[in-house]
Coordinates of C-alpha atoms and ligand atoms in Angstrom, one line a residue:
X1 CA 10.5 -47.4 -5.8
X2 CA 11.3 -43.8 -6.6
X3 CA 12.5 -41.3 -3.8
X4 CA 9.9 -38.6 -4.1
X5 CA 12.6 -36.2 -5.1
X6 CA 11.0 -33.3 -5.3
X7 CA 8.8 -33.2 -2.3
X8 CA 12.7 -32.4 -1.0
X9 CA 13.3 -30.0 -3.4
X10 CA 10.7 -27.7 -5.2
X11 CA 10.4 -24.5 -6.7
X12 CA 6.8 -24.5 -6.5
X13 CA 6.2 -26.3 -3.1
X14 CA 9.1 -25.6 0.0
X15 CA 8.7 -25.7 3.3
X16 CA 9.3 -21.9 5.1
X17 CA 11.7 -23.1 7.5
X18 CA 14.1 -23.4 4.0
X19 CA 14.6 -21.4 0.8
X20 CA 13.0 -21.8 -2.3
X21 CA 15.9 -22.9 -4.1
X22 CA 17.2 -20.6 -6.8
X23 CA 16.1 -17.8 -4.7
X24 CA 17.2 -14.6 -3.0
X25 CA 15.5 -15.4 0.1
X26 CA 17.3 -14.4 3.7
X27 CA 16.4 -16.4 6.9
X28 CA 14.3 -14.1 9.3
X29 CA 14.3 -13.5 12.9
X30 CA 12.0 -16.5 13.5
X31 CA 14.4 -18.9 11.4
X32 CA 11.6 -18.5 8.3
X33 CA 12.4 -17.7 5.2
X34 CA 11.7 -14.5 3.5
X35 CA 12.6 -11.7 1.1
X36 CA 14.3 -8.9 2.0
X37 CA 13.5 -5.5 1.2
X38 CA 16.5 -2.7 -0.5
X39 CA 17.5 0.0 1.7
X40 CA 15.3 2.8 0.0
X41 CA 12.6 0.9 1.6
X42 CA 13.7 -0.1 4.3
X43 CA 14.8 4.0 4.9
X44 CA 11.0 4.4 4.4
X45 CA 10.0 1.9 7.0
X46 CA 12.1 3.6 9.2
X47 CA 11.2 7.0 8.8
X48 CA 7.4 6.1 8.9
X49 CA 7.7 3.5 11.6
X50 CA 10.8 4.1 13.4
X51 CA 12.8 2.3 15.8
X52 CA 11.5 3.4 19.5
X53 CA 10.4 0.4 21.6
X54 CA 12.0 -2.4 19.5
X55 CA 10.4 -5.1 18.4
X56 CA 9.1 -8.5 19.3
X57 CA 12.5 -9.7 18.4
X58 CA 14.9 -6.9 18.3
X59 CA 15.4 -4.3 21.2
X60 CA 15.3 -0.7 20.5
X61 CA 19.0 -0.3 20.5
X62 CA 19.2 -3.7 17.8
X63 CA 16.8 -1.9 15.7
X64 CA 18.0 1.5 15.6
X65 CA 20.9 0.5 15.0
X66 CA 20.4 -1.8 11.8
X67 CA 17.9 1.1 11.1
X68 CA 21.1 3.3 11.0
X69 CA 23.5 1.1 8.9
X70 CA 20.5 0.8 6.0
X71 CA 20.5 5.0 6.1
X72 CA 24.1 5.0 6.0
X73 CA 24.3 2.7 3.2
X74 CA 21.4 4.9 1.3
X75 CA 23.3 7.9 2.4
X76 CA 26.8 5.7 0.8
X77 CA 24.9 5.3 -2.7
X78 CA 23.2 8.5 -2.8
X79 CA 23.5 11.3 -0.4
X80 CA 20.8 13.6 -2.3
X81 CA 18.4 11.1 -3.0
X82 CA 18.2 9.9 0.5
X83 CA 18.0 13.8 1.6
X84 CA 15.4 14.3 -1.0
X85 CA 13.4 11.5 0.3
X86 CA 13.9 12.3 4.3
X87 CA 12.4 16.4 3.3
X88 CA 9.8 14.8 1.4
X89 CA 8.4 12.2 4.0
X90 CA 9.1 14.3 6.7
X91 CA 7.5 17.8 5.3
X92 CA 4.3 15.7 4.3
X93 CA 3.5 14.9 7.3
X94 CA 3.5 10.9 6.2
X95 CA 5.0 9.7 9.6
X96 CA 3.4 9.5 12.9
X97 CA 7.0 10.9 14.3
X98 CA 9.3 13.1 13.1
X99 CA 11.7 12.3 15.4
X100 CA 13.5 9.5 12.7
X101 CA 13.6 12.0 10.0
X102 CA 15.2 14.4 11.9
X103 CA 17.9 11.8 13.0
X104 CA 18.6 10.5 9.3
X105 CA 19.0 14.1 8.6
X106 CA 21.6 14.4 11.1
X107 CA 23.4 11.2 10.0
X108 CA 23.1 12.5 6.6
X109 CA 25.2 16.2 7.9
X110 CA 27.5 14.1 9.4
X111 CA 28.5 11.3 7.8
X112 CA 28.0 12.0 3.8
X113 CA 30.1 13.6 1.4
X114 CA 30.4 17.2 0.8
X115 CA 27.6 17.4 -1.7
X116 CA 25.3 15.4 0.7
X117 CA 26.7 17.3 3.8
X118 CA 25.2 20.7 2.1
X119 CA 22.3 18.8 0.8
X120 CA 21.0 17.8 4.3
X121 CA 22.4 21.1 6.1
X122 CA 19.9 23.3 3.6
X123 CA 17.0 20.8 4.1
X124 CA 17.1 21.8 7.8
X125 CA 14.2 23.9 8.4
X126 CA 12.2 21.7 5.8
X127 CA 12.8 19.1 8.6
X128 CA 13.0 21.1 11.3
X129 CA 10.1 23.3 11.6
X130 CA 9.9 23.8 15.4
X131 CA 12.0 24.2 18.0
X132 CA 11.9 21.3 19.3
X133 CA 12.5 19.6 15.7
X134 CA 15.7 22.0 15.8
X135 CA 16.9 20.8 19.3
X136 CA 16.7 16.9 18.3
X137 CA 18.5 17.7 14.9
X138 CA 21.8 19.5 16.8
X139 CA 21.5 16.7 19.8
X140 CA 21.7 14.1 16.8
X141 CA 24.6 15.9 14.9
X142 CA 26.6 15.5 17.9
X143 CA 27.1 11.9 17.5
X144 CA 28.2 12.8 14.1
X145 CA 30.4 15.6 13.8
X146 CA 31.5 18.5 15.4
X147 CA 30.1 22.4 15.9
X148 CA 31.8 23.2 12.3
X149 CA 30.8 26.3 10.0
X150 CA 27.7 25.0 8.4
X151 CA 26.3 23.6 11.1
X152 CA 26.3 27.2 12.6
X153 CA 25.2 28.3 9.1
X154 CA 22.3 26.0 8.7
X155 CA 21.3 26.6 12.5
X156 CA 21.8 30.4 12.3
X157 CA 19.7 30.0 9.1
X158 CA 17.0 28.6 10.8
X159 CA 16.4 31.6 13.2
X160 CA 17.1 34.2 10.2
X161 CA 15.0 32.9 8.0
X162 CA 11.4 33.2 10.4
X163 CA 9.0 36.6 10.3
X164 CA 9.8 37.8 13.8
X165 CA 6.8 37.4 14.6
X166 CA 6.8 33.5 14.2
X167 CA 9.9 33.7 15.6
X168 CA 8.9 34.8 18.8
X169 CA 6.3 32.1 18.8
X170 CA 9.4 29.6 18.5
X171 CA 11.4 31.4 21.3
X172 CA 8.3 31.5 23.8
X173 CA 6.4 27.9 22.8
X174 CA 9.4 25.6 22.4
X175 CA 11.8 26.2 25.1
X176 CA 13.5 23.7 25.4
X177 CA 14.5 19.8 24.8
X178 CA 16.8 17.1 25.7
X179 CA 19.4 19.6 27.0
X180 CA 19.3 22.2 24.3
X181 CA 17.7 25.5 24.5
X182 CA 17.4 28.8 21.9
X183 CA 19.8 30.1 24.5
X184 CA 22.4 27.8 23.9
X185 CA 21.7 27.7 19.8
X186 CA 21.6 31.6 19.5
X187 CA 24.7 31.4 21.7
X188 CA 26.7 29.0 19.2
X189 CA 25.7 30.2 16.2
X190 CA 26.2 33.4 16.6
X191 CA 23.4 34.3 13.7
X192 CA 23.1 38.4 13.0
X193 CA 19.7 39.6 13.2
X194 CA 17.9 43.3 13.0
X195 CA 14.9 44.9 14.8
X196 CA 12.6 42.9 16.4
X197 CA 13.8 39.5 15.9
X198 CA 17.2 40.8 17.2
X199 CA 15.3 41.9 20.7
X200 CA 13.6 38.6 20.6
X201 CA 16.8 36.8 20.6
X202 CA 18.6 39.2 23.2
X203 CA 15.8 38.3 25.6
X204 CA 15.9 34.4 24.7
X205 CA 19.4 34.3 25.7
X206 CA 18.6 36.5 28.7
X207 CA 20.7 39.7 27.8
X208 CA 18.1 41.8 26.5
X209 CA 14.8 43.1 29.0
X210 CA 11.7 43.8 26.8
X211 CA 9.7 47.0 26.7
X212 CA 6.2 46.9 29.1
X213 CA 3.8 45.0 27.7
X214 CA 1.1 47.8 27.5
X215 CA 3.5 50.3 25.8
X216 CA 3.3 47.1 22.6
X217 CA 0.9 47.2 20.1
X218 CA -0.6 43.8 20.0
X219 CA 1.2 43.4 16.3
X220 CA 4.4 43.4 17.8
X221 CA 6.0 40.6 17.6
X222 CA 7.3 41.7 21.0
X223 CA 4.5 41.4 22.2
X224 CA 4.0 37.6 22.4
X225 CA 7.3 37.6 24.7
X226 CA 5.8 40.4 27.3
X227 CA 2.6 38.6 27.1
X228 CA 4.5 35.6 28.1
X229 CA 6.2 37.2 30.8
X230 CA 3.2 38.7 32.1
X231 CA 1.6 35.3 32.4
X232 CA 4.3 34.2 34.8
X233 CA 3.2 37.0 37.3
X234 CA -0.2 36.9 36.9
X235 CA -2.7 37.4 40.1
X236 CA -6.1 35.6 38.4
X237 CA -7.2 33.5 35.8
X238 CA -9.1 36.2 34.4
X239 CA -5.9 37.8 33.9
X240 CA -4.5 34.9 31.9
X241 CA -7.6 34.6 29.6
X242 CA -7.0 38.2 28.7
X243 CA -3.6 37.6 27.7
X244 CA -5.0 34.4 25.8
X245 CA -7.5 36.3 24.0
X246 CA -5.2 39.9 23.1
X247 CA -2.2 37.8 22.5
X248 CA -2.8 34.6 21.2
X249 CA -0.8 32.7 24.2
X250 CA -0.7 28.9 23.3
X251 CA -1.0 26.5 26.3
X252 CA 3.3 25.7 26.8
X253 CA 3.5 29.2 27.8
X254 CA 0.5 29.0 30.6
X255 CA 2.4 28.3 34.1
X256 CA 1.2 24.8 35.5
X257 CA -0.6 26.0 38.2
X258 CA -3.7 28.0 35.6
X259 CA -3.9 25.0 33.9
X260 CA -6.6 23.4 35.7
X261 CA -9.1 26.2 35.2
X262 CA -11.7 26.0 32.7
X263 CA -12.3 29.1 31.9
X264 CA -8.5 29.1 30.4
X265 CA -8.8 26.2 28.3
X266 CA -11.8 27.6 27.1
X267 CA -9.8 31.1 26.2
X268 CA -7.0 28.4 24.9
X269 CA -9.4 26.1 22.7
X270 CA -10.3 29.4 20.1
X271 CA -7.5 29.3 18.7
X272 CA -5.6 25.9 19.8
X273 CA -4.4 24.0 16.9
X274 CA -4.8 20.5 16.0
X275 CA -2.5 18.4 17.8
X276 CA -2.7 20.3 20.4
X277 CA -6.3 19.8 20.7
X278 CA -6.4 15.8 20.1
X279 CA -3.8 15.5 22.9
X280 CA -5.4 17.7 25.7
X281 CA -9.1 16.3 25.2
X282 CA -8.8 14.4 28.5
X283 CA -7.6 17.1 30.1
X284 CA -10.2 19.2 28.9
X285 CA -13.0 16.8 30.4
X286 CA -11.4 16.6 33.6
X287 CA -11.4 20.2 33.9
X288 CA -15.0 20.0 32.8
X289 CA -15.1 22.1 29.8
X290 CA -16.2 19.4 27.8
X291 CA -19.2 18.4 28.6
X292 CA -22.1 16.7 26.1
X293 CA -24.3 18.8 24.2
X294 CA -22.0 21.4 25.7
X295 CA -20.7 24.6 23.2
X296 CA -17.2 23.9 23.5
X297 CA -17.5 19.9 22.4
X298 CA -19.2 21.6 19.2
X299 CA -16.4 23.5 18.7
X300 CA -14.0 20.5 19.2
X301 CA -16.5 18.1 16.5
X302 CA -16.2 21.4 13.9
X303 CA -12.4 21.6 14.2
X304 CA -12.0 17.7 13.4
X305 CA -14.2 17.6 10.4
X306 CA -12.8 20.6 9.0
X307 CA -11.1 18.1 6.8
X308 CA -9.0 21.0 5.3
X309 CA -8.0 22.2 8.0
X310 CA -6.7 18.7 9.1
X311 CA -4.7 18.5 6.3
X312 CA -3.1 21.8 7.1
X313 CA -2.0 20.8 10.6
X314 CA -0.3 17.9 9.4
X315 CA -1.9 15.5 12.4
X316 CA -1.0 11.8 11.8
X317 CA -3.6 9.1 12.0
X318 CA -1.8 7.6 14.2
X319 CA -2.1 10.6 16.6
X320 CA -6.1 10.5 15.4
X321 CA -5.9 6.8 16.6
X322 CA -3.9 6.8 19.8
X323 CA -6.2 10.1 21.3
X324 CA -9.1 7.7 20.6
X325 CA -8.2 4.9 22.2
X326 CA -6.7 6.8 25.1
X327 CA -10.0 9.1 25.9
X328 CA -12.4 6.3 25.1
X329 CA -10.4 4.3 27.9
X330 CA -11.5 7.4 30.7
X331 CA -8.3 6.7 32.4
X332 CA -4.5 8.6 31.6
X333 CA -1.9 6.3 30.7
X334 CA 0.9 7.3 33.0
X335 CA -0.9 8.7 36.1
X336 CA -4.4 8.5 38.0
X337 CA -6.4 10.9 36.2
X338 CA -10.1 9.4 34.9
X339 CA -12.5 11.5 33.1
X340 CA -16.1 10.6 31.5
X341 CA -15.5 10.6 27.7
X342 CA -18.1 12.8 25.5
X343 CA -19.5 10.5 22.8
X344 CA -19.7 13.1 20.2
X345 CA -15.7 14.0 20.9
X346 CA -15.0 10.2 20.5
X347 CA -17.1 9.9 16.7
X348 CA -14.9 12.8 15.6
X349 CA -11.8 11.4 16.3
X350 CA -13.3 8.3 14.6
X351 CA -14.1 10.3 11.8
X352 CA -11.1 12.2 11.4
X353 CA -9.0 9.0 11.6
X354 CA -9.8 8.1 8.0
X355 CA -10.2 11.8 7.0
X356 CA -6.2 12.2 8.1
X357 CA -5.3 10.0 4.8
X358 CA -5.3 11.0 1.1
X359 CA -8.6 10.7 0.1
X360 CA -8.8 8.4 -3.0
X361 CA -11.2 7.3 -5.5
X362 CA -12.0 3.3 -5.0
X363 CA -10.2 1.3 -7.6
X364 CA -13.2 -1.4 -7.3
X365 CA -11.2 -4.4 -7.4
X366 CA -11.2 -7.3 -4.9
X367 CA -9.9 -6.9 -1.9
X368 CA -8.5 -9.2 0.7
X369 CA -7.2 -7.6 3.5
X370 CA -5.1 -9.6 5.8
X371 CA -4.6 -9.2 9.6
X372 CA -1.9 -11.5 10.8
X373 CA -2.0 -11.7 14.4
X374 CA 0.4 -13.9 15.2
X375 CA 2.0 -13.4 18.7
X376 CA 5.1 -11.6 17.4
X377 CA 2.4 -8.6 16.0
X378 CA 0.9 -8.0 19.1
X379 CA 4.8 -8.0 21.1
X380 CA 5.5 -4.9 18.3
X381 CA 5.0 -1.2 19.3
X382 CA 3.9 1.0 16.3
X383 CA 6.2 4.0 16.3
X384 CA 6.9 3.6 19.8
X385 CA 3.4 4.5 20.7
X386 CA 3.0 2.9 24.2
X387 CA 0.0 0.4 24.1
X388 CA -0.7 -0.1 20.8
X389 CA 0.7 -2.8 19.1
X390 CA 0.9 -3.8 15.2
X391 CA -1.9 -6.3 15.5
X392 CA -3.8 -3.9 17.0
X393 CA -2.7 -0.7 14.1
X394 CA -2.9 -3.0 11.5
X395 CA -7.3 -3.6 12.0
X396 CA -6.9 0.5 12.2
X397 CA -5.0 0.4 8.6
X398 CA -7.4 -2.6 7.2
X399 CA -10.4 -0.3 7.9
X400 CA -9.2 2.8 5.9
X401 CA -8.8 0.8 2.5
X402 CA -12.2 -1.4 4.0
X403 CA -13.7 2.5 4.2
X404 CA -12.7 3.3 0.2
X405 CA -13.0 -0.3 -1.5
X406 CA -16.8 -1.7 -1.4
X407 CA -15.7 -5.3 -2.2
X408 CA -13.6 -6.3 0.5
X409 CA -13.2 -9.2 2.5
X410 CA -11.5 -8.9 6.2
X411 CA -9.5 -12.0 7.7
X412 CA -7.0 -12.5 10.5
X413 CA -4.5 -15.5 10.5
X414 CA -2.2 -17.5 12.7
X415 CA -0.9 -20.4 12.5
X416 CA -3.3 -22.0 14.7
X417 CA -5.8 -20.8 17.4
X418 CA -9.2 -19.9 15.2
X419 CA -10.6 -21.7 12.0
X420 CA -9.7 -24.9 10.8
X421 CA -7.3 -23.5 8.9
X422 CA -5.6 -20.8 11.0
X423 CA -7.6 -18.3 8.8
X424 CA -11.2 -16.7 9.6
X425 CA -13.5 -13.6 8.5
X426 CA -13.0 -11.1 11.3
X427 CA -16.5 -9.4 12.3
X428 CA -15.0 -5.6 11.8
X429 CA -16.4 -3.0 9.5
X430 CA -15.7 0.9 9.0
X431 CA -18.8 1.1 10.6
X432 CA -17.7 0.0 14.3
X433 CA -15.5 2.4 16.2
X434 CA -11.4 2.0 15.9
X435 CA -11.4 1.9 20.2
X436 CA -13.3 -1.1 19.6
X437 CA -11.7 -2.6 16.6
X438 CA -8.4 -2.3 18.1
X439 CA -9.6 -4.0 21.0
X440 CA -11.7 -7.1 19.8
X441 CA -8.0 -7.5 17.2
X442 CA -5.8 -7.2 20.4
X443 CA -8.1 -10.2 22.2
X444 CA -7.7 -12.5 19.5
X445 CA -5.9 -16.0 20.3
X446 CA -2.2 -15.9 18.9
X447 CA -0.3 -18.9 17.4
X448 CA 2.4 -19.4 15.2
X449 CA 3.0 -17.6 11.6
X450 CA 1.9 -18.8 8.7
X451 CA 1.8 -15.6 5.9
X452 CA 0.5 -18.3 3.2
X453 CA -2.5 -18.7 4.7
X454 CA -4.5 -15.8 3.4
X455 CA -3.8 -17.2 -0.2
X456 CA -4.6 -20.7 0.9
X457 CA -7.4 -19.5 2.5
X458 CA -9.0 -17.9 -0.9
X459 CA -8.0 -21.0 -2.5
X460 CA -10.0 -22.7 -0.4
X461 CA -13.3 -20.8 -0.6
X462 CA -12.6 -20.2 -4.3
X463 CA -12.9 -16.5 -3.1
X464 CA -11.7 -14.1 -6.4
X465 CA -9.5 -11.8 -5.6
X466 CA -7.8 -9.6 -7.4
X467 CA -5.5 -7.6 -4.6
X468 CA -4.4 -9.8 -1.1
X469 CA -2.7 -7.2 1.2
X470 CA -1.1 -8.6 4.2
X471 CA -0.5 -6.9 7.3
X472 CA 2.6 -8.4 8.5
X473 CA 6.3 -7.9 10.7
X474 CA 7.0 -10.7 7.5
X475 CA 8.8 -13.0 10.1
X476 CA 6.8 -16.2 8.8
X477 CA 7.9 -19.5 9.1
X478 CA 5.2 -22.4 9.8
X479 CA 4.1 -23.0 6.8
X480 CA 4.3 -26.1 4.2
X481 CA 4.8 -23.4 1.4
X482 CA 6.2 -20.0 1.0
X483 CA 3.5 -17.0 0.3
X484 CA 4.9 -16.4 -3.0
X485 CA 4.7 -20.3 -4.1
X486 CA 0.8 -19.7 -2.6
X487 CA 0.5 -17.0 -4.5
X488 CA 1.5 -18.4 -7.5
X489 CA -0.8 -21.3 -7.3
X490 CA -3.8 -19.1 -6.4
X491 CA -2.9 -17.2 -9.9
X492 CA -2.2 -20.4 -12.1
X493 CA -6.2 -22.1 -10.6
X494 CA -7.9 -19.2 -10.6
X495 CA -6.8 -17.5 -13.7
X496 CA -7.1 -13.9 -12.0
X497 CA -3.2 -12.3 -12.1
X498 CA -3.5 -11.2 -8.1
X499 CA -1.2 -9.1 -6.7
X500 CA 0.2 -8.9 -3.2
X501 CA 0.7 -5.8 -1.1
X502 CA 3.1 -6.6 1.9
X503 CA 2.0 -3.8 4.5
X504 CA 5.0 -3.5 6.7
X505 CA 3.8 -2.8 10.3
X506 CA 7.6 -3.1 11.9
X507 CA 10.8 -1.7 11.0
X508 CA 12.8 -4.8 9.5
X509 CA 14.3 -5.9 6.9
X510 CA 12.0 -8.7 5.9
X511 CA 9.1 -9.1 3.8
X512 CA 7.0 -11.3 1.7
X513 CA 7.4 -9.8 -1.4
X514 CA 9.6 -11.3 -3.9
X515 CA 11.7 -8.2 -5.8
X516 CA 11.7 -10.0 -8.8
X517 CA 7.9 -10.0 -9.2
X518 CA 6.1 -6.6 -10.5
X519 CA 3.0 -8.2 -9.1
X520 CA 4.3 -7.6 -5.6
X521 CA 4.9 -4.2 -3.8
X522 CA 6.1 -3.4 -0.2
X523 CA 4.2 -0.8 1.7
X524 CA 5.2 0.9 4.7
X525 CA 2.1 0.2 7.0
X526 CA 0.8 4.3 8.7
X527 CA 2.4 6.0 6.0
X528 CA -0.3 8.4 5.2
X529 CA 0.3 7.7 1.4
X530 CA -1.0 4.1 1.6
X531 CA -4.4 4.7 -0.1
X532 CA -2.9 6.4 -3.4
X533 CA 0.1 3.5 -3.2
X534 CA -2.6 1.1 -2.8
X535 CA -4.8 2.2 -5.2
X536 CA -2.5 3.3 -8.3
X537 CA -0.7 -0.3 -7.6
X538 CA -4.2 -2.1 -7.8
X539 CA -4.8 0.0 -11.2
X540 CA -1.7 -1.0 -12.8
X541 CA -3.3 -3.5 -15.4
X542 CA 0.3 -4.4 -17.7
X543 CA 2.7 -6.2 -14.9
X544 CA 4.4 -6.5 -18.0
X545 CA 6.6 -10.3 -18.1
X546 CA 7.0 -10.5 -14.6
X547 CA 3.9 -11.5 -13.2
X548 CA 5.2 -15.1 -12.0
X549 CA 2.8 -16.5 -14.6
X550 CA 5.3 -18.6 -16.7
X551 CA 7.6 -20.3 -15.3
Ligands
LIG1 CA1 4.7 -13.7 14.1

């Protein structure tokens, strides 16, 4: 009798709750086995995806803080790369947040080298480009260093640097946050400034009174502030819309109690930009200025198909997907307010979802797009968006390469709980609405995780396919064999050289992908990159000797 040794010990065939032998594989948070990814992409992951909320198995403060020591170590190897890549990512617009850039930034200032430390200091207002982006940045330096010369530089910088005129729209729009005002900044840094700006800052740290608001041209960038000020005493809401419409007054300097009048979010809504629009919606339907068939829902459908001017404003998908799902529901997340949602608003924020990606030209390959919706995905927030979890993003994300590639095929997968094998064709298309997508993905049953089965699943069905991209947190371990040893087999019977995308939907260090394998690329899941990653990865023809094809 011979003891079946390698059904113990196998290259090709091992059990996730071990490592393939020879490997570099790490033990995950569910005591699988997995890859790891380096620390530039994990830096990604956490810029795109951040930290806030935790994860199924980490709490925030676990994750931000592993977060932190992978930056540090980037910021350890190379200071200027990892600045280069948090202004790059960050000035983009590729992340739903900026808030993580903003910290890395800080962390950068503080803790690298003097090259680095000037590096990150003149990327400021790259990353910084409000107010509010400005007040996060100093709160985060705190915890790294102290009030030293170029930090006053690079903040005193930031205010010298802006027209006056945009200046004052900083001063008056973004007051302040977390404890920090342009009071206590203009205070600190002590930054010089002439003319106008000079008033401006005078009057935002309360020493300097402005001249009347009717002795201003409109052109002033004085202006702005006395309009401002003028809204705080004003008698009627006819006044406000007059100081709306002469002086361009955005909403955060309208007092609370005008801002349940239609007639001012109308004045508001001419010249309201983007994100500012997708998050007041509901509001704007409870005040009953949008109505259907109504004038200003036509000017709300115009402004989100204006695909250039969507680009411009730099509005996430995510933000696309979350004001979707939260005026299709009719009800506010944190309080009581309901509202009737306006069909037409809810097929342009549908629309502009996929619009808010690169557009790419399909790569016609095979596609199989892999949900897994084990229980751990739907226990993961998303960039600490409350109430939407990774299972439920990741049928968002599926859709937008399900929009571009015709030949696509879309599953989910667990390790038990629907199909015979844990593996079945969800019924979702570009064609059904993300609120409802989202919500048929969030209902599924949850099991285990198995991240083989989308390979063994093709296998099975003798489905070709020339790209699998999973949708994953990577913390797989119930399977008889590892996704790479699935993947493998699935290239040596079919003959096809399939690659596999691991879409990273949490901020870990785990994933599927084996580093040693050109055929295999990790992809931060809501960065808005993903179609040209996707597409130039699925073009690459030559994967040159790496391709796990001989061994
Ligand atoms: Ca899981």
């Amino acid at each position: 009798m011979t003891i079946p040794y390698t059904h113990h010990f196998s290259t090709r065939i091992t059990p996730q709750s071990e490592p393939i032998p020879g490997s570099k594989q790490i033990c995950n948070s569910a005591g699988g086995y997995c890859f790891s990814v380096d620390d530039w992409t994990r830096l990604d992951r956490f810029l795109i995806l951040g930290s806030e909320g935790g994860s199924y198995y980490a709490t925030e403060r676990t994750l931000t803080v592993q977060n932190a020591e992978a930056v540090r170590r980037c910021v350890a190897a190379d200071g200027p790369r990892t600045v280069a890549r948090i202004a790059v990512v960050s000035e983009a617009g590729r992340a739903p947040n900026n808030d993580p850039a903003v910290f890395a930034l800080a962390l950068a200032a503080g803790m690298g080298d003097a090259a680095t430390r000037s590096a990150a200091l003149a990327a400021v207002p790259r990353v910084c480009r409000t107010g509010t982006h400005l007040f996060g940045f100093v709160q985060a330096s705190e915890g790294f260093r102290g009030w030293g010369r170029g930090l006053k530089r690079a903040v005193g910088a930031w205010y010298a640097d802006r027209e006056p005129r945009e200046l004052a729209y900083q001063l008056a729009k973004y007051q302040q946050r977390g404890g920090w005002s342009h009071r206590d900044l203009l205070r600190l840094c002590h930054v010089k400034l002439t003319g106008p700006a000079n008033a401006a800052a005078q009057w935002a740290v309360g020493k300097g009174g402005l001249p009347g608001l009717e002795t201003l041209a409109t052109s002033d960038p004085l202006a702005l502030l006395a309009a401002f000020e003028a809204a705080n005493r004003a008698a009627t809401a006819a006044d406000i819309v007059r100081l709306i419409h002469e002086h361009g007054l955005v909403r955060e300097c309208i007092p609370t109690r005008w801002l349940t009048d239609a007639t001012v979010w109308d004045a508001l809504l001419e010249k309201m930009p983007l994100g500012a629009m997708v998050r007041n919606l509901a509001t704007m339907t409870r005040v009953g200025l949008l109505a259907p068939r109504g004038d200003a829902v036509e000017r709300v459908v115009a402004a989100l198909g204006d695909h250039e001017r969507l680009r411009r404003s730099r509005l996430h998908p995510v933000s696309l997907l979350v004001a979707l799902r939260t005026y299709a529901s009719g009800r506010g997340v944190r309080g009581a307010g309901v509202w009737n949602p306006v069909p037409e608003v809810l097929n342009a924020l549908d629309a502009a979802f996929y619009a808010a990606f690169a557009h790419v030209e399909p790569t016609r390959k095979r596609w199989l797009l892999a949900l897994d919706v084990s229980g751990s995905m739907a226990g993961s927030m998303v960039a600490g968006v409350p109430n939407l979890s990774a299972r439920e993003a990741s049928a968002a994300m599926a859709l937008v390469t399900a929009a571009t590639e015709p030949a696509h095929h879309i599953i989910g997968f667990t390790g038990y709980g629907h199909g015979a094998n844990g593996a079945a064709t969800l019924p979702i298309s570009p064609g059904h609405r993300l609120d409802a997508v989202t919500q048929m993905v969030g209902g599924l049953p949850m099991g285990p995780t198995d991240c083989a089965l989308p390979m063994l699943y093709a296998l099975e069905r003798e489905l070709a396919v020339d790209v699998f991209v999973v949708y994953t947190d990577s913390e797989t371990w119930h399977g008889a064999v590892h996704p790479v040893q699935a993947l493998r087999q699935y290239r040596e019977r079919t003959g096809i050289a399939a690659k596999l995308v691991v879409m990273g939907m949490v901020s870990n260090e785990f994933t599927l992908a084996d580093p040693d394998d050109a055929g295999m690329l990790d992809v931060v899941g809501f960065d808005t990159a993903v179609p040209q990653l996707l597409g130039q990865f699925a073009s690459q023809d030559d994967l040159g000797d790496r391709t796990g094809l001989t061994f």
